[in-house]
């Protein structure tokens, strides 16, 4: 048995947990802040058999990896001058994952 | 030294922590949601010597196990018809517990 | 790789995290209550290489150790009698730290 402790951005945590549940695993969300990632993150705990670790990591990699998104700012309303909007690239997401050995696992 | 990470239902967490404290162990509560159990759960951390693990697990088993409770719904007030209430069985409680090896323990 | 799980008093957590960050490590704060320490504590997670464990523990020891502070109560305003204030010693701070082995570490 392994315990996966993953720190995700809040905006990715919902989808990550849904996908993890869909594969039959359970995830517990802990409220967390700052540190490993930009503000607004969630720590999730997932207990899995060793042979299922890779599958959960794949879900986390797909739902929560750091990626670049392109934002095109809105045309400003207050200006009479010609406005040429150009896209801005922002970095979102990112996950830090620790897999820890479980000595003993009980379900009551 | 072992670290016990237990996910309990909110309604059981108070009594579990009280009983753990009464035996001279300390528990830290983390706010958590969803996943391992029905909504509204609490994650607790308890650091114990290896020879005390069994004692803390026994407390968790006794205070937090999944069990069935029987509810008898109230007589509805709005009906003139004869009403035969019958008991409904609900499932409450349940705990998921991970015991993890502690490499090093410090108290400052 | 090691995962440091530290339970600190709220009043020390901010400075501890700032000092940890200053050394290039990242800390995630989890909201926690009661148990290991007097009310109002914070659990922090810090993932570090084995050779950096000592450095983070030194920061925690310096920022969060239990210590005694001396308070001199204010002169009471409501009394006409002579008042000889004398200092009261209070205990503040204190940290409980678990270092856990990390089986696998991923950053996405
Ligand atoms: Ni499986
Ligand atoms: Ni003992
Ligand atoms: Ni280093």
Short mmCIF file of C-alpha atoms and ligand atoms in Angstrom, two decimals:
data_model
loop_
_atom_site.label_atom_id
_atom_site.label_comp_id
_atom_site.label_asym_id
_atom_site.label_seq_id
_atom_site.Cartn_x
_atom_site.Cartn_y
_atom_site.Cartn_z
CA UNK A 1 0.00 0.00 0.00
CA UNK A 2 1.17 3.51 -0.82
CA UNK A 3 -0.09 6.91 0.23
CA UNK A 4 0.02 9.56 -2.49
CA UNK A 5 0.24 13.12 -1.11
CA UNK A 6 -0.29 15.57 -3.97
CA UNK A 7 -0.29 19.37 -3.88
CA UNK A 8 -2.29 20.83 -6.75
CA UNK A 9 -3.64 24.19 -7.74
CA UNK A 10 -7.21 24.74 -6.51
CA UNK A 11 -8.45 25.16 -10.08
CA UNK A 12 -7.19 21.68 -11.03
CA UNK A 13 -8.12 19.82 -7.84
CA UNK A 14 -11.80 19.31 -8.66
CA UNK A 15 -11.17 17.64 -12.01
CA UNK A 16 -8.25 15.59 -10.62
CA UNK A 17 -10.41 14.19 -7.80
CA UNK A 18 -13.31 13.45 -10.18
CA UNK A 19 -11.00 11.52 -12.51
CA UNK A 20 -9.40 9.65 -9.60
CA UNK A 21 -12.85 8.66 -8.28
CA UNK A 22 -13.96 7.57 -11.75
CA UNK A 23 -11.15 4.99 -11.69
CA UNK A 24 -12.42 3.65 -8.36
CA UNK A 25 -9.94 5.34 -6.02
CA UNK A 26 -10.79 7.67 -3.19
CA UNK A 27 -9.18 11.03 -2.55
CA UNK A 28 -9.38 13.22 0.55
CA UNK A 29 -8.89 16.96 0.09
CA UNK A 30 -7.09 19.06 2.70
CA UNK A 31 -7.23 22.84 2.59
CA UNK A 32 -3.74 24.24 2.10
CA UNK A 33 -2.08 27.50 1.15
CA UNK A 34 1.09 28.83 -0.38
CA UNK A 35 4.49 27.34 -0.65
CA UNK A 36 4.91 24.59 -3.17
CA UNK A 37 2.83 26.36 -5.80
CA UNK A 38 1.39 29.75 -6.44
CA UNK A 39 -1.28 30.73 -3.89
CA UNK A 40 -4.47 28.73 -3.73
CA UNK A 41 -3.60 25.08 -3.61
CA UNK A 42 -5.16 21.88 -2.34
CA UNK A 43 -3.43 18.86 -0.84
CA UNK A 44 -5.00 15.52 -1.67
CA UNK A 45 -4.42 12.12 -0.09
CA UNK A 46 -4.96 8.94 -2.09
CA UNK A 47 -4.27 5.47 -0.71
CA UNK A 48 -3.55 2.89 -3.41
CA UNK A 49 -2.03 -0.51 -3.96
CA UNK A 50 1.50 -0.35 -5.34
CA UNK A 51 0.37 -1.57 -8.77
CA UNK A 52 -2.08 1.35 -9.03
CA UNK A 53 0.34 4.17 -8.24
CA UNK A 54 1.24 4.71 -11.89
CA UNK A 55 -2.41 5.04 -12.90
CA UNK A 56 -3.11 7.76 -10.32
CA UNK A 57 0.10 9.60 -11.21
CA UNK A 58 -0.99 9.55 -14.86
CA UNK A 59 -4.30 11.17 -13.91
CA UNK A 60 -2.49 13.86 -11.90
CA UNK A 61 -0.04 14.48 -14.74
CA UNK A 62 -2.88 14.89 -17.23
CA UNK A 63 -5.16 17.05 -15.09
CA UNK A 64 -2.69 19.17 -13.15
CA UNK A 65 0.58 19.65 -15.03
CA UNK A 66 2.07 23.09 -15.41
CA UNK A 67 1.04 24.50 -18.79
CA UNK A 68 0.93 27.75 -20.63
CA UNK A 69 -2.32 29.42 -21.53
CA UNK A 70 -2.73 32.31 -23.89
CA UNK A 71 -4.95 35.17 -22.84
CA UNK A 72 -6.02 37.88 -25.23
CA UNK A 73 -6.81 40.99 -23.17
CA UNK A 74 -10.14 42.69 -23.84
CA UNK A 75 -10.23 45.84 -25.95
CA UNK A 76 -10.20 48.78 -23.52
CA UNK A 77 -13.55 50.62 -23.66
CA UNK A 78 -12.26 53.99 -22.54
CA UNK A 79 -9.95 54.78 -25.40
CA UNK A 80 -10.72 56.30 -28.80
CA UNK A 81 -7.30 55.29 -30.14
CA UNK A 82 -6.88 52.25 -32.32
CA UNK A 83 -6.17 49.19 -30.13
CA UNK A 84 -4.22 46.15 -31.27
CA UNK A 85 -4.74 43.43 -28.67
CA UNK A 86 -1.97 40.88 -28.47
CA UNK A 87 -1.98 37.60 -26.61
CA UNK A 88 -0.28 37.21 -23.25
CA UNK A 89 1.07 33.85 -22.15
CA UNK A 90 0.42 32.81 -18.53
CA UNK A 91 1.61 29.76 -16.63
CA UNK A 92 -1.07 27.76 -14.79
CA UNK A 93 -1.29 24.46 -12.93
CA UNK A 94 1.59 22.40 -11.65
CA UNK A 95 1.65 19.57 -9.11
CA UNK A 96 4.09 18.35 -6.49
CA UNK A 97 3.60 14.70 -5.60
CA UNK A 98 5.07 12.58 -2.81
CA UNK A 99 4.51 8.82 -2.70
CA UNK A 100 5.02 7.36 0.76
CA UNK A 101 5.18 3.74 1.87
CA UNK A 102 2.29 2.61 4.08
CA UNK A 103 3.31 0.31 6.91
CA UNK A 104 -0.21 -0.68 7.72
CA UNK A 105 -3.62 0.09 6.28
CA UNK A 106 -6.94 -0.33 8.07
CA UNK A 107 -10.52 0.33 7.16
CA UNK A 108 -13.05 0.21 9.99
CA UNK B 1 8.10 6.00 15.80
CA UNK B 2 5.02 5.79 13.59
CA UNK B 3 2.70 8.44 12.21
CA UNK B 4 -0.97 7.46 12.13
CA UNK B 5 -2.97 9.34 9.49
CA UNK B 6 -6.67 8.65 10.00
CA UNK B 7 -9.64 9.94 8.02
CA UNK B 8 -12.82 9.94 10.08
CA UNK B 9 -16.31 11.33 9.81
CA UNK B 10 -16.64 14.76 11.44
CA UNK B 11 -19.26 13.45 13.85
CA UNK B 12 -16.83 10.83 15.22
CA UNK B 13 -13.65 12.93 15.25
CA UNK B 14 -14.33 14.79 18.49
CA UNK B 15 -14.85 11.65 20.56
CA UNK B 16 -11.92 9.87 18.88
CA UNK B 17 -9.53 12.73 19.71
CA UNK B 18 -10.81 12.95 23.30
CA UNK B 19 -10.24 9.21 23.82
CA UNK B 20 -6.78 9.39 22.22
CA UNK B 21 -5.82 12.30 24.49
CA UNK B 22 -7.16 10.47 27.56
CA UNK B 23 -4.59 7.73 26.86
CA UNK B 24 -1.80 10.31 26.79
CA UNK B 25 -1.36 10.68 23.03
CA UNK B 26 -1.71 13.85 21.06
CA UNK B 27 -3.74 14.24 17.88
CA UNK B 28 -3.74 17.10 15.37
CA UNK B 29 -6.89 17.67 13.34
CA UNK B 30 -6.74 18.79 9.70
CA UNK B 31 -9.84 20.05 7.93
CA UNK B 32 -10.64 17.77 5.02
CA UNK B 33 -13.49 17.07 2.62
CA UNK B 34 -14.89 14.33 0.46
CA UNK B 35 -13.28 11.33 -1.01
CA UNK B 36 -12.49 8.52 1.34
CA UNK B 37 -15.79 8.82 3.17
CA UNK B 38 -19.12 10.50 2.79
CA UNK B 39 -18.86 14.32 2.91
CA UNK B 40 -17.70 15.97 6.09
CA UNK B 41 -14.58 14.27 7.29
CA UNK B 42 -11.58 15.12 9.39
CA UNK B 43 -8.02 13.92 8.99
CA UNK B 44 -6.10 13.38 12.20
CA UNK B 45 -2.38 12.90 12.76
CA UNK B 46 -1.10 10.96 15.75
CA UNK B 47 2.58 10.24 16.35
CA UNK B 48 3.20 7.17 18.51
CA UNK B 49 5.84 4.66 19.45
CA UNK B 50 5.52 1.39 17.55
CA UNK B 51 4.31 -0.46 20.66
CA UNK B 52 1.42 2.01 21.04
CA UNK B 53 0.03 1.76 17.49
CA UNK B 54 -2.36 -1.04 18.40
CA UNK B 55 -3.83 0.93 21.28
CA UNK B 56 -4.61 3.96 19.11
CA UNK B 57 -6.06 1.77 16.36
CA UNK B 58 -8.32 0.15 18.96
CA UNK B 59 -9.62 3.58 19.98
CA UNK B 60 -10.29 4.49 16.34
CA UNK B 61 -12.01 1.16 15.72
CA UNK B 62 -14.27 1.64 18.72
CA UNK B 63 -15.14 5.31 18.17
CA UNK B 64 -15.27 5.56 14.38
CA UNK B 65 -16.21 2.24 12.76
CA UNK B 66 -18.90 2.09 10.13
CA UNK B 67 -22.16 1.07 11.80
CA UNK B 68 -25.85 1.00 11.12
CA UNK B 69 -28.27 3.22 12.97
CA UNK B 70 -32.02 2.91 12.92
CA UNK B 71 -34.05 6.06 12.48
CA UNK B 72 -37.80 6.12 13.00
CA UNK B 73 -39.18 9.02 10.95
CA UNK B 74 -41.53 11.44 12.70
CA UNK B 75 -45.27 11.17 12.10
CA UNK B 76 -46.12 13.68 9.36
CA UNK B 77 -48.29 16.46 10.77
CA UNK B 78 -49.99 17.42 7.52
CA UNK B 79 -51.91 14.24 6.83
CA UNK B 80 -55.28 13.08 8.13
CA UNK B 81 -54.62 9.52 7.03
CA UNK B 82 -53.45 6.87 9.44
CA UNK B 83 -49.63 6.77 9.50
CA UNK B 84 -47.57 3.72 10.34
CA UNK B 85 -43.97 4.86 10.87
CA UNK B 86 -41.36 2.23 10.18
CA UNK B 87 -37.67 2.36 10.99
CA UNK B 88 -35.08 3.23 8.35
CA UNK B 89 -31.54 1.91 8.59
CA UNK B 90 -28.72 4.37 7.82
CA UNK B 91 -24.97 3.81 7.63
CA UNK B 92 -22.78 6.19 9.65
CA UNK B 93 -19.13 6.44 10.59
CA UNK B 94 -16.25 4.61 8.98
CA UNK B 95 -12.53 5.30 9.13
CA UNK B 96 -9.60 4.91 6.76
CA UNK B 97 -6.26 4.64 8.53
CA UNK B 98 -2.70 4.74 7.20
CA UNK B 99 0.26 3.99 9.46
CA UNK B 100 3.52 5.40 8.14
CA UNK B 101 7.08 4.84 9.34
CA UNK B 102 8.77 7.90 10.84
CA UNK B 103 12.40 8.28 9.90
CA UNK B 104 13.06 10.91 12.49
CA UNK B 105 11.04 12.58 15.20
CA UNK B 106 11.85 15.90 16.87
CA UNK B 107 10.17 17.98 19.50
CA UNK B 108 11.48 21.52 19.94
CA UNK C 1 13.88 12.57 -0.75
CA UNK C 2 12.23 13.20 2.61
CA UNK C 3 8.91 14.77 3.56
CA UNK C 4 9.02 16.93 6.67
CA UNK C 5 5.65 17.21 8.43
CA UNK C 6 5.86 19.87 11.13
CA UNK C 7 3.18 21.06 13.55
CA UNK C 8 3.83 24.60 14.76
CA UNK C 9 1.97 27.26 16.64
CA UNK C 10 0.13 29.66 14.32
CA UNK C 11 2.13 32.60 15.63
CA UNK C 12 5.42 30.97 14.58
CA UNK C 13 4.31 29.48 11.26
CA UNK C 14 4.58 32.66 9.19
CA UNK C 15 8.20 33.33 10.14
CA UNK C 16 9.14 29.64 9.81
CA UNK C 17 7.75 29.47 6.27
CA UNK C 18 9.43 32.75 5.28
CA UNK C 19 12.81 31.48 6.52
CA UNK C 20 12.33 28.12 4.79
CA UNK C 21 11.48 29.86 1.51
CA UNK C 22 14.50 32.16 1.88
CA UNK C 23 16.72 29.06 1.80
CA UNK C 24 15.09 27.93 -1.45
CA UNK C 25 12.70 25.30 -0.08
CA UNK C 26 8.97 25.29 -0.47
CA UNK C 27 6.47 24.77 2.33
CA UNK C 28 2.74 24.07 2.10
CA UNK C 29 0.57 25.10 5.03
CA UNK C 30 -2.41 23.01 6.14
CA UNK C 31 -4.98 24.41 8.55
CA UNK C 32 -4.99 22.34 11.72
CA UNK C 33 -6.30 22.55 15.27
CA UNK C 34 -5.61 21.23 18.73
CA UNK C 35 -3.80 18.19 19.89
CA UNK C 36 -0.06 18.26 19.56
CA UNK C 37 0.21 21.81 20.84
CA UNK C 38 -1.91 24.42 22.52
CA UNK C 39 -4.84 25.57 20.34
CA UNK C 40 -4.12 27.35 17.10
CA UNK C 41 -1.54 25.40 15.18
CA UNK C 42 -0.48 24.97 11.58
CA UNK C 43 0.84 21.85 9.90
CA UNK C 44 3.45 22.44 7.23
CA UNK C 45 4.79 20.07 4.58
CA UNK C 46 8.31 20.50 3.20
CA UNK C 47 9.85 18.12 0.68
CA UNK C 48 13.66 18.10 0.75
CA UNK C 49 16.65 16.07 -0.29
CA UNK C 50 18.10 14.00 2.54
CA UNK C 51 21.17 16.26 2.79
CA UNK C 52 18.93 19.30 3.39
CA UNK C 53 16.84 17.87 6.23
CA UNK C 54 19.18 19.21 8.91
CA UNK C 55 19.03 22.73 7.50
CA UNK C 56 15.22 22.84 7.58
CA UNK C 57 15.13 21.34 11.08
CA UNK C 58 17.55 24.06 12.21
CA UNK C 59 15.19 26.74 10.88
CA UNK C 60 12.24 25.14 12.68
CA UNK C 61 14.23 24.83 15.90
CA UNK C 62 15.20 28.49 15.75
CA UNK C 63 11.80 29.93 14.77
CA UNK C 64 9.40 27.65 16.61
CA UNK C 65 10.95 26.16 19.76
CA UNK C 66 9.10 26.27 23.02
CA UNK C 67 10.32 29.24 25.02
CA UNK C 68 9.37 31.31 28.00
CA UNK C 69 8.30 34.91 27.66
CA UNK C 70 7.93 37.35 30.48
CA UNK C 71 4.85 39.54 30.53
CA UNK C 72 4.52 42.46 32.89
CA UNK C 73 0.82 43.09 33.40
CA UNK C 74 -0.43 46.66 32.94
CA UNK C 75 -1.11 48.84 35.98
CA UNK C 76 -4.83 48.51 36.69
CA UNK C 77 -6.58 51.85 36.04
CA UNK C 78 -9.48 51.30 38.38
CA UNK C 79 -7.65 51.15 41.66
CA UNK C 80 -6.43 53.94 43.91
CA UNK C 81 -4.22 51.59 45.88
CA UNK C 82 -0.50 51.36 45.25
CA UNK C 83 0.19 48.72 42.58
CA UNK C 84 3.41 46.76 42.29
CA UNK C 85 3.34 44.97 38.95
CA UNK C 86 5.41 41.81 38.78
CA UNK C 87 6.34 39.83 35.71
CA UNK C 88 4.50 36.65 34.74
CA UNK C 89 6.24 33.93 32.79
CA UNK C 90 4.31 32.30 29.93
CA UNK C 91 5.27 29.40 27.68
CA UNK C 92 4.89 29.97 23.93
CA UNK C 93 5.85 28.13 20.76
CA UNK C 94 6.85 24.51 20.45
CA UNK C 95 7.03 22.27 17.39
CA UNK C 96 6.45 18.58 16.71
CA UNK C 97 8.27 17.33 13.61
CA UNK C 98 8.03 14.04 11.72
CA UNK C 99 10.45 13.22 8.91
CA UNK C 100 9.12 10.57 6.54
CA UNK C 101 10.86 8.73 3.75
CA UNK C 102 9.58 9.52 0.25
CA UNK C 103 9.36 6.52 -2.03
CA UNK C 104 8.86 8.59 -5.13
CA UNK C 105 8.77 12.29 -5.88
CA UNK C 106 7.23 13.87 -8.98
CA UNK C 107 6.82 17.40 -10.17
CA UNK C 108 4.47 17.90 -13.14
NI1 LIG D 1 -5.79 -2.50 -8.31
NI1 LIG D 2 4.22 3.74 25.29
NI1 LIG D 3 20.45 20.65 -1.59
#
